Amino acid sequence: MKFLLHSLLAVYSAATYVQGMTYYMGGDPCSPNPCGSNTQCNVASNRPVCSCLPGHWGNPLTYCQRGECQDHSDCSHSKACKEYRCVDVCAGQCGVNSECNVRNHIPVCSCPPGYTGDPLTQCRRFDPQELCDRSPCGVNTRCEVINMVPTCSCLPGYTGSPLSGCRHECDSDYDCGPSQSCVNYKCANPCASGACAPTAQCEVRNHRAVCSCPVGYLGDPYTSCRAECLAHSDCPTDRPSCLGNKCMNPCAGQCGINAKCEVRGATPICSCPRDMTGDPFVRCRPFDKYDLCEPNPCGENAKCQPGYDKSGKDRPVCTCLPGYVGDALTYCRRGECQSDAECNYDQVCNNYNCEKACTSQCGINAQCSFSLTLLFAAALFIGSRTVNHHTSCAH
């Protein structure tokens, strides 16, 4: 008996397909072969079942092609062999924001740098402060992450071991150093709290601030210190200068022995009295006439000697040195001669200069004549002689 069966069902499982077809009871469901190329037909529950041949993949109802691989070694290191195909093993394997790396054809999920969490489900951005969430520090401490390492420190005003616990820095002044006091459980400089006036000086004694006005200032150091002076006019005559807001005598210890000091503004001016001389910064002594020539007021090649002017007042007198002529106040030059012998035959040496022998020698209506006499020395000295230049007048 022939039974006409109509099946419109197609089932896909592990690359195996069940082909709906029409056949008669008692016949071979796989004849004729209802499957595609590179397939095989098997009967299951009196129905043909098509599947790709080993090493092939595709649609067994139409065509199966030869597979890319037989095992993982046939694929690149980043892929794996699945149903004869090299596939991306990371596809859909890892969670949100995670990274997938293939190691020996096996997907390995991890959170990227800066992220944390379960890489198979979700990675979230990492907050370094989370390292302190496990409370690695003791009481009265704070935790900070430094170079990705949780670091414990005592809270301000506390001291001790931050890993085990911190306590108040102080409970009384005696818990602090001699220059500090205990303020709000913390050792502090009592002068830093404004205990003194703004212009006052503060010194710590026995944990307490002691205030005083600076030198030259007056007033209450705990309220206000004022300067002794602001200008020279604020000072008395014995301390006429206002220096650093203090009245002072700038001449004190500035000048030498016997010197006098005069204050101009705030500058001491030292000088010797009128009848004395010397260095006013070292010593002044009574004046001596030879002091007129110290320092030498004369010119070059001149000498200085004490003398007097027309009124009889002491003054230095400058003269050229022997053999020199010129202005003794400025410069004396070497003369032309020392004697007549150094001049021409018709000249004489006058005031170290060679001059005509007959110049202004004779009177009115007189005539000047010149004669030269050589006097040879008796001694036997070669070249030793005396030359006398003589002039005579005749009418």
Coordinates of C-alpha atoms in Angstrom, one line a residue:
M1 CA 0.0 0.0 0.0
K2 CA 1.4 3.3 -0.9
F3 CA 1.2 6.0 1.5
L4 CA 1.7 9.6 0.3
L5 CA 3.6 11.5 3.0
H6 CA 4.1 15.2 2.8
S7 CA 6.7 16.7 5.1
L8 CA 7.6 20.3 5.1
L9 CA 9.9 20.1 8.1
A10 CA 13.6 20.9 7.8
V11 CA 15.8 20.3 10.9
Y12 CA 19.4 21.7 11.2
S13 CA 21.6 20.2 13.8
A14 CA 25.4 19.7 13.7
A15 CA 25.5 20.2 9.9
T16 CA 22.8 17.5 9.4
Y17 CA 19.6 18.2 7.6
V18 CA 16.3 16.2 7.4
Q19 CA 14.8 16.6 3.9
G20 CA 11.0 16.6 3.5
M21 CA 10.1 14.4 0.6
T22 CA 7.4 12.1 -0.8
Y23 CA 7.9 8.3 -0.9
Y24 CA 5.9 5.1 -0.6
M25 CA 6.0 2.8 2.3
G26 CA 8.4 0.0 1.7
G27 CA 10.7 2.0 -0.5
D28 CA 14.3 3.3 0.2
P29 CA 14.0 6.9 1.5
C30 CA 17.6 7.6 0.2
S31 CA 16.8 6.5 -3.4
P32 CA 16.9 8.5 -5.3
N33 CA 19.5 10.4 -3.2
P34 CA 17.7 13.6 -2.1
C35 CA 21.0 15.2 -0.7
G36 CA 23.4 17.6 -2.4
S37 CA 27.0 17.2 -3.5
N38 CA 29.7 15.9 -1.0
T39 CA 27.0 14.6 1.3
Q40 CA 25.8 11.3 2.6
C41 CA 22.2 10.1 3.2
N42 CA 21.1 8.1 6.2
V43 CA 17.7 6.8 7.2
A44 CA 16.3 7.7 10.5
S45 CA 12.8 6.8 11.5
N46 CA 12.1 5.8 7.9
R47 CA 13.2 9.2 6.8
P48 CA 16.2 10.4 4.8
V49 CA 18.8 12.4 6.8
C50 CA 21.4 14.4 4.8
S51 CA 24.7 15.4 6.2
C52 CA 28.0 16.7 4.9
L53 CA 30.8 14.2 4.4
P54 CA 33.6 14.3 7.0
G55 CA 35.9 17.3 6.5
H56 CA 33.2 19.2 4.7
W57 CA 30.7 21.9 5.6
G58 CA 27.8 23.7 4.1
N59 CA 24.1 23.0 3.3
P60 CA 23.8 19.2 2.8
L61 CA 20.6 19.7 0.9
T62 CA 22.5 21.6 -1.8
Y63 CA 26.3 21.5 -1.5
C64 CA 29.0 20.9 1.0
Q65 CA 32.4 22.3 0.5
R66 CA 35.7 21.0 1.8
G67 CA 36.5 22.5 5.2
E68 CA 39.3 24.9 6.1
C69 CA 40.7 22.7 8.9
Q70 CA 40.7 19.4 10.6
D71 CA 41.9 20.7 14.0
H72 CA 43.2 23.9 15.7
S73 CA 46.7 23.6 14.3
D74 CA 45.3 24.2 10.8
C75 CA 44.3 27.7 11.9
S76 CA 46.2 30.9 12.8
H77 CA 47.0 31.3 16.5
S78 CA 44.1 33.8 16.9
K79 CA 41.4 31.3 15.6
A80 CA 40.1 27.9 16.3
C81 CA 38.8 25.0 14.2
K82 CA 35.1 24.6 14.6
E83 CA 33.0 22.5 12.2
Y84 CA 35.9 22.4 9.8
R85 CA 36.1 26.2 9.7
C86 CA 38.7 28.6 11.3
V87 CA 36.6 30.9 13.4
D88 CA 37.2 33.9 15.7
V89 CA 37.1 32.3 19.1
C90 CA 36.8 35.7 20.9
A91 CA 33.4 36.5 19.3
G92 CA 30.8 36.9 22.1
Q93 CA 33.1 35.4 24.7
C94 CA 34.0 38.4 26.9
G95 CA 32.0 41.0 28.8
V96 CA 31.4 44.7 28.3
N97 CA 34.6 46.9 28.1
S98 CA 36.8 43.8 28.4
E99 CA 39.6 42.7 26.1
C100 CA 40.0 39.3 24.5
N101 CA 43.4 37.7 23.7
V102 CA 43.8 34.2 22.1
R103 CA 46.3 31.9 23.7
N104 CA 46.9 28.6 22.0
H105 CA 43.5 29.0 20.2
I106 CA 41.7 29.6 23.5
P107 CA 40.0 32.9 24.3
V108 CA 41.3 34.7 27.4
C109 CA 39.3 37.7 28.7
S110 CA 40.8 40.5 30.8
C111 CA 40.0 44.0 31.8
P112 CA 42.1 46.7 30.0
P113 CA 44.5 49.0 32.0
G114 CA 42.6 51.4 34.1
Y115 CA 39.6 49.1 34.4
T116 CA 38.5 46.5 36.9
G117 CA 35.7 43.9 37.3
D118 CA 34.7 40.5 35.9
P119 CA 36.0 40.4 32.3
L120 CA 33.5 37.7 31.5
T121 CA 30.6 40.0 32.3
Q122 CA 31.6 43.7 32.6
C123 CA 34.7 45.8 33.2
R124 CA 34.4 49.3 34.7
R125 CA 36.8 52.2 35.0
F126 CA 39.1 51.7 38.0
D127 CA 39.3 54.4 40.7
P128 CA 42.7 54.1 42.5
Q129 CA 41.1 55.2 45.7
E130 CA 39.4 51.9 45.8
L131 CA 42.7 50.5 47.0
C132 CA 41.9 52.2 50.3
D133 CA 38.4 50.7 50.5
R134 CA 39.8 47.6 52.4
S135 CA 40.7 50.0 55.3
P136 CA 44.4 49.1 55.6
C137 CA 45.0 52.0 58.0
G138 CA 44.4 52.5 61.8
V139 CA 42.0 54.9 63.5
N140 CA 42.4 58.6 63.2
T141 CA 44.2 58.2 59.9
R142 CA 43.7 58.9 56.2
C143 CA 44.5 56.7 53.3
E144 CA 45.9 58.1 50.0
V145 CA 46.9 56.1 46.9
I146 CA 50.5 57.1 45.8
N147 CA 51.9 55.3 42.8
M148 CA 49.1 52.8 43.0
V149 CA 50.1 51.9 46.6
P150 CA 47.7 52.7 49.5
T151 CA 49.6 55.0 51.9
C152 CA 48.4 55.7 55.5
S153 CA 49.1 58.9 57.5
C154 CA 47.9 60.4 60.7
L155 CA 45.2 63.1 60.5
P156 CA 46.2 66.7 61.3
G157 CA 46.7 67.1 65.0
Y158 CA 47.3 63.4 65.5
T159 CA 50.5 61.4 65.9
G160 CA 51.6 57.8 66.1
S161 CA 51.7 54.8 63.8
P162 CA 49.1 55.2 61.0
L163 CA 49.0 51.5 60.4
S164 CA 47.9 50.7 64.0
G165 CA 46.3 54.0 65.0
C166 CA 47.0 57.6 65.7
R167 CA 46.4 59.8 68.8
H168 CA 46.3 63.5 69.6
E169 CA 49.6 65.2 69.1
C170 CA 49.3 66.7 72.6
D171 CA 47.0 67.0 75.6
S172 CA 49.0 69.6 77.5
D173 CA 51.9 72.0 76.9
Y174 CA 54.3 69.5 78.5
D175 CA 53.7 67.1 75.6
C176 CA 55.3 69.8 73.3
G177 CA 58.8 71.2 73.0
P178 CA 59.9 74.2 75.1
S179 CA 59.2 76.6 72.2
Q180 CA 55.6 75.3 71.6
S181 CA 52.3 75.1 73.4
C182 CA 49.4 72.7 73.1
V183 CA 46.6 74.4 71.1
N184 CA 43.6 72.2 70.1
Y185 CA 45.5 69.0 70.8
K186 CA 48.3 70.2 68.4
C187 CA 51.8 71.6 69.3
A188 CA 52.1 75.1 67.8
N189 CA 54.3 78.1 68.1
P190 CA 52.3 80.5 70.4
C191 CA 53.9 83.5 68.7
A192 CA 52.3 82.4 65.4
S193 CA 48.8 83.1 66.7
G194 CA 49.1 86.9 66.8
A195 CA 49.8 87.2 70.5
C196 CA 51.9 90.3 70.1
A197 CA 51.3 93.7 68.3
P198 CA 52.2 93.7 64.6
T199 CA 55.4 95.6 65.2
A200 CA 56.4 93.9 68.4
Q201 CA 58.9 91.1 68.9
C202 CA 57.8 87.7 70.3
E203 CA 59.8 85.2 72.3
V204 CA 58.6 81.9 73.7
R205 CA 59.3 81.3 77.3
N206 CA 58.0 78.2 79.2
H207 CA 55.4 77.5 76.4
R208 CA 54.1 81.1 76.5
A209 CA 54.5 84.1 74.2
V210 CA 56.4 87.0 75.7
C211 CA 56.1 90.3 73.7
S212 CA 58.5 93.3 73.6
C213 CA 58.9 96.4 71.5
P214 CA 62.0 96.5 69.3
V215 CA 64.9 98.7 70.1
G216 CA 64.0 102.2 69.2
Y217 CA 60.2 101.6 69.6
L218 CA 57.9 102.6 72.5
G219 CA 54.5 101.4 73.6
D220 CA 52.6 98.3 74.8
P221 CA 54.1 95.3 72.9
Y222 CA 50.7 93.5 73.3
T223 CA 48.7 96.2 71.6
S224 CA 50.9 98.7 69.7
C225 CA 54.6 99.7 69.4
R226 CA 55.5 103.0 67.8
A227 CA 58.8 104.2 66.4
E228 CA 61.0 106.5 68.4
C229 CA 61.2 108.8 65.4
L230 CA 60.1 109.1 61.8
A231 CA 62.2 112.1 60.8
H232 CA 65.3 114.0 62.0
S233 CA 63.1 116.7 63.4
D234 CA 61.7 114.2 65.9
C235 CA 65.1 113.8 67.6
P236 CA 66.8 115.9 70.4
T237 CA 70.0 117.9 69.7
D238 CA 72.3 115.3 71.4
R239 CA 70.9 112.6 69.0
P240 CA 70.0 114.6 66.0
S241 CA 69.6 111.9 63.3
C242 CA 66.7 109.5 62.9
L243 CA 68.3 106.2 61.7
G244 CA 66.1 103.1 61.6
N245 CA 63.4 104.9 63.5
K246 CA 65.8 105.5 66.3
C247 CA 67.4 108.8 67.4
M248 CA 71.1 108.5 67.2
N249 CA 74.3 110.6 67.1
P250 CA 76.0 109.6 63.8
C251 CA 79.3 111.2 65.0
A252 CA 79.8 108.8 67.8
G253 CA 83.1 107.0 67.2
Q254 CA 83.4 108.2 63.6
C255 CA 86.3 110.8 63.8
G256 CA 89.9 110.7 64.9
I257 CA 91.7 112.3 67.9
N258 CA 91.3 116.1 68.2
A259 CA 89.0 116.1 65.1
K260 CA 85.6 117.8 65.0
C261 CA 82.4 116.3 63.6
E262 CA 79.6 118.0 61.9
V263 CA 76.3 116.2 61.0
R264 CA 74.8 117.0 57.6
G265 CA 71.5 115.1 57.3
A266 CA 72.5 111.8 58.7
T267 CA 76.1 111.8 57.5
P268 CA 79.0 112.6 59.9
I269 CA 81.6 115.0 58.4
C270 CA 85.0 114.9 60.1
S271 CA 87.5 117.7 59.8
C272 CA 90.6 119.1 61.7
P273 CA 90.2 122.5 63.5
R274 CA 91.6 125.6 61.8
D275 CA 94.9 125.6 63.8
M276 CA 95.5 121.8 63.3
T277 CA 96.2 119.5 60.5
G278 CA 96.3 115.7 59.8
D279 CA 93.9 112.9 58.9
P280 CA 90.6 113.8 60.6
F281 CA 89.6 110.1 60.7
V282 CA 92.8 109.2 62.6
R283 CA 94.4 112.2 64.4
C284 CA 94.6 116.0 64.1
R285 CA 97.9 117.7 65.4
P286 CA 99.0 121.3 65.8
F287 CA 99.9 123.0 62.5
D288 CA 103.7 123.2 61.5
K289 CA 105.1 125.5 58.8
Y290 CA 106.5 122.5 57.0
D291 CA 103.0 121.2 56.6
L292 CA 102.6 123.8 53.9
C293 CA 104.6 121.5 51.6
E294 CA 102.7 118.4 52.4
P295 CA 101.5 117.4 50.0
N296 CA 103.9 119.2 47.6
P297 CA 101.9 121.9 45.8
C298 CA 104.8 122.7 43.4
G299 CA 105.3 121.5 39.8
E300 CA 107.6 118.8 38.4
N301 CA 111.3 119.3 39.1
A302 CA 110.5 122.0 41.7
K303 CA 111.0 122.1 45.4
C304 CA 108.8 123.6 48.1
Q305 CA 110.0 125.6 51.1
P306 CA 107.9 127.4 53.8
G307 CA 107.8 131.1 53.2
Y308 CA 105.6 134.2 53.7
D309 CA 103.4 136.3 51.5
K310 CA 103.5 140.2 51.5
S311 CA 101.1 140.2 54.5
G312 CA 103.5 138.0 56.5
K313 CA 101.1 135.0 56.3
D314 CA 102.7 131.6 56.0
R315 CA 102.6 130.1 52.5
P316 CA 104.6 127.6 50.5
V317 CA 107.3 128.9 48.1
C318 CA 108.1 126.9 45.0
T319 CA 111.5 127.2 43.2
C320 CA 113.0 125.1 40.3
L321 CA 115.7 122.7 41.3
P322 CA 119.3 123.7 40.5
G323 CA 120.0 123.4 36.8
Y324 CA 116.2 123.7 35.9
V325 CA 114.2 126.7 34.7
G326 CA 110.5 127.3 34.1
D327 CA 107.3 127.9 36.1
A328 CA 107.9 126.2 39.5
L329 CA 104.2 126.0 40.1
T330 CA 103.6 123.8 37.0
Y331 CA 106.8 122.5 35.4
C332 CA 110.6 123.1 35.5
R333 CA 112.7 121.9 32.5
R334 CA 116.4 121.2 32.5
G335 CA 118.4 124.4 31.7
E336 CA 120.7 124.9 28.7
C337 CA 123.9 125.3 30.7
Q338 CA 125.6 125.1 34.1
S339 CA 128.5 127.4 33.2
D340 CA 129.8 129.7 30.3
A341 CA 131.8 126.8 28.9
E342 CA 128.6 125.1 27.8
C343 CA 127.6 128.1 25.6
N344 CA 128.9 129.5 22.3
Y345 CA 132.0 131.7 22.3
D346 CA 129.9 134.8 22.1
Q347 CA 127.4 133.7 24.9
V348 CA 127.5 133.5 28.6
C349 CA 125.5 131.2 30.9
N350 CA 122.9 133.3 32.7
N351 CA 120.3 131.6 35.0
Y352 CA 121.1 128.3 33.3
N353 CA 120.4 129.8 29.8
C354 CA 123.0 130.7 27.1
E355 CA 122.6 134.4 26.3
K356 CA 124.6 137.0 24.1
A357 CA 127.5 138.3 26.1
C358 CA 127.1 141.9 25.1
T359 CA 123.4 142.2 25.7
S360 CA 122.7 145.2 28.0
Q361 CA 126.3 145.2 29.3
C362 CA 127.4 148.7 28.4
G363 CA 126.0 152.2 28.9
I364 CA 124.7 154.8 26.5
N365 CA 127.0 155.7 23.6
A366 CA 129.3 152.8 24.7
Q367 CA 130.5 149.9 22.5
C368 CA 130.7 146.3 23.7
S369 CA 133.6 144.1 22.6
F370 CA 134.0 140.4 23.4
S371 CA 137.2 138.5 24.1
L372 CA 137.8 134.8 24.9
T373 CA 140.6 133.7 27.2
L374 CA 141.8 130.1 27.5
L375 CA 143.4 129.2 30.8
F376 CA 145.1 125.9 30.6
A377 CA 145.4 124.0 33.8
A378 CA 148.8 123.2 35.2
A379 CA 147.9 119.7 36.0
L380 CA 148.5 117.1 33.3
F381 CA 144.9 116.3 32.8
I382 CA 144.1 115.8 29.1
G383 CA 141.4 118.1 28.0
S384 CA 141.3 119.9 31.3
R385 CA 140.8 123.7 30.6
T386 CA 138.9 126.7 31.8
V387 CA 137.2 129.1 29.3
N388 CA 136.5 132.6 30.5
H389 CA 134.2 134.9 28.4
H390 CA 135.1 138.6 29.0
T391 CA 133.3 141.7 27.8
S392 CA 134.6 145.2 27.7
C393 CA 133.1 148.6 26.9
A394 CA 134.7 151.5 25.0
H395 CA 133.7 155.0 23.8

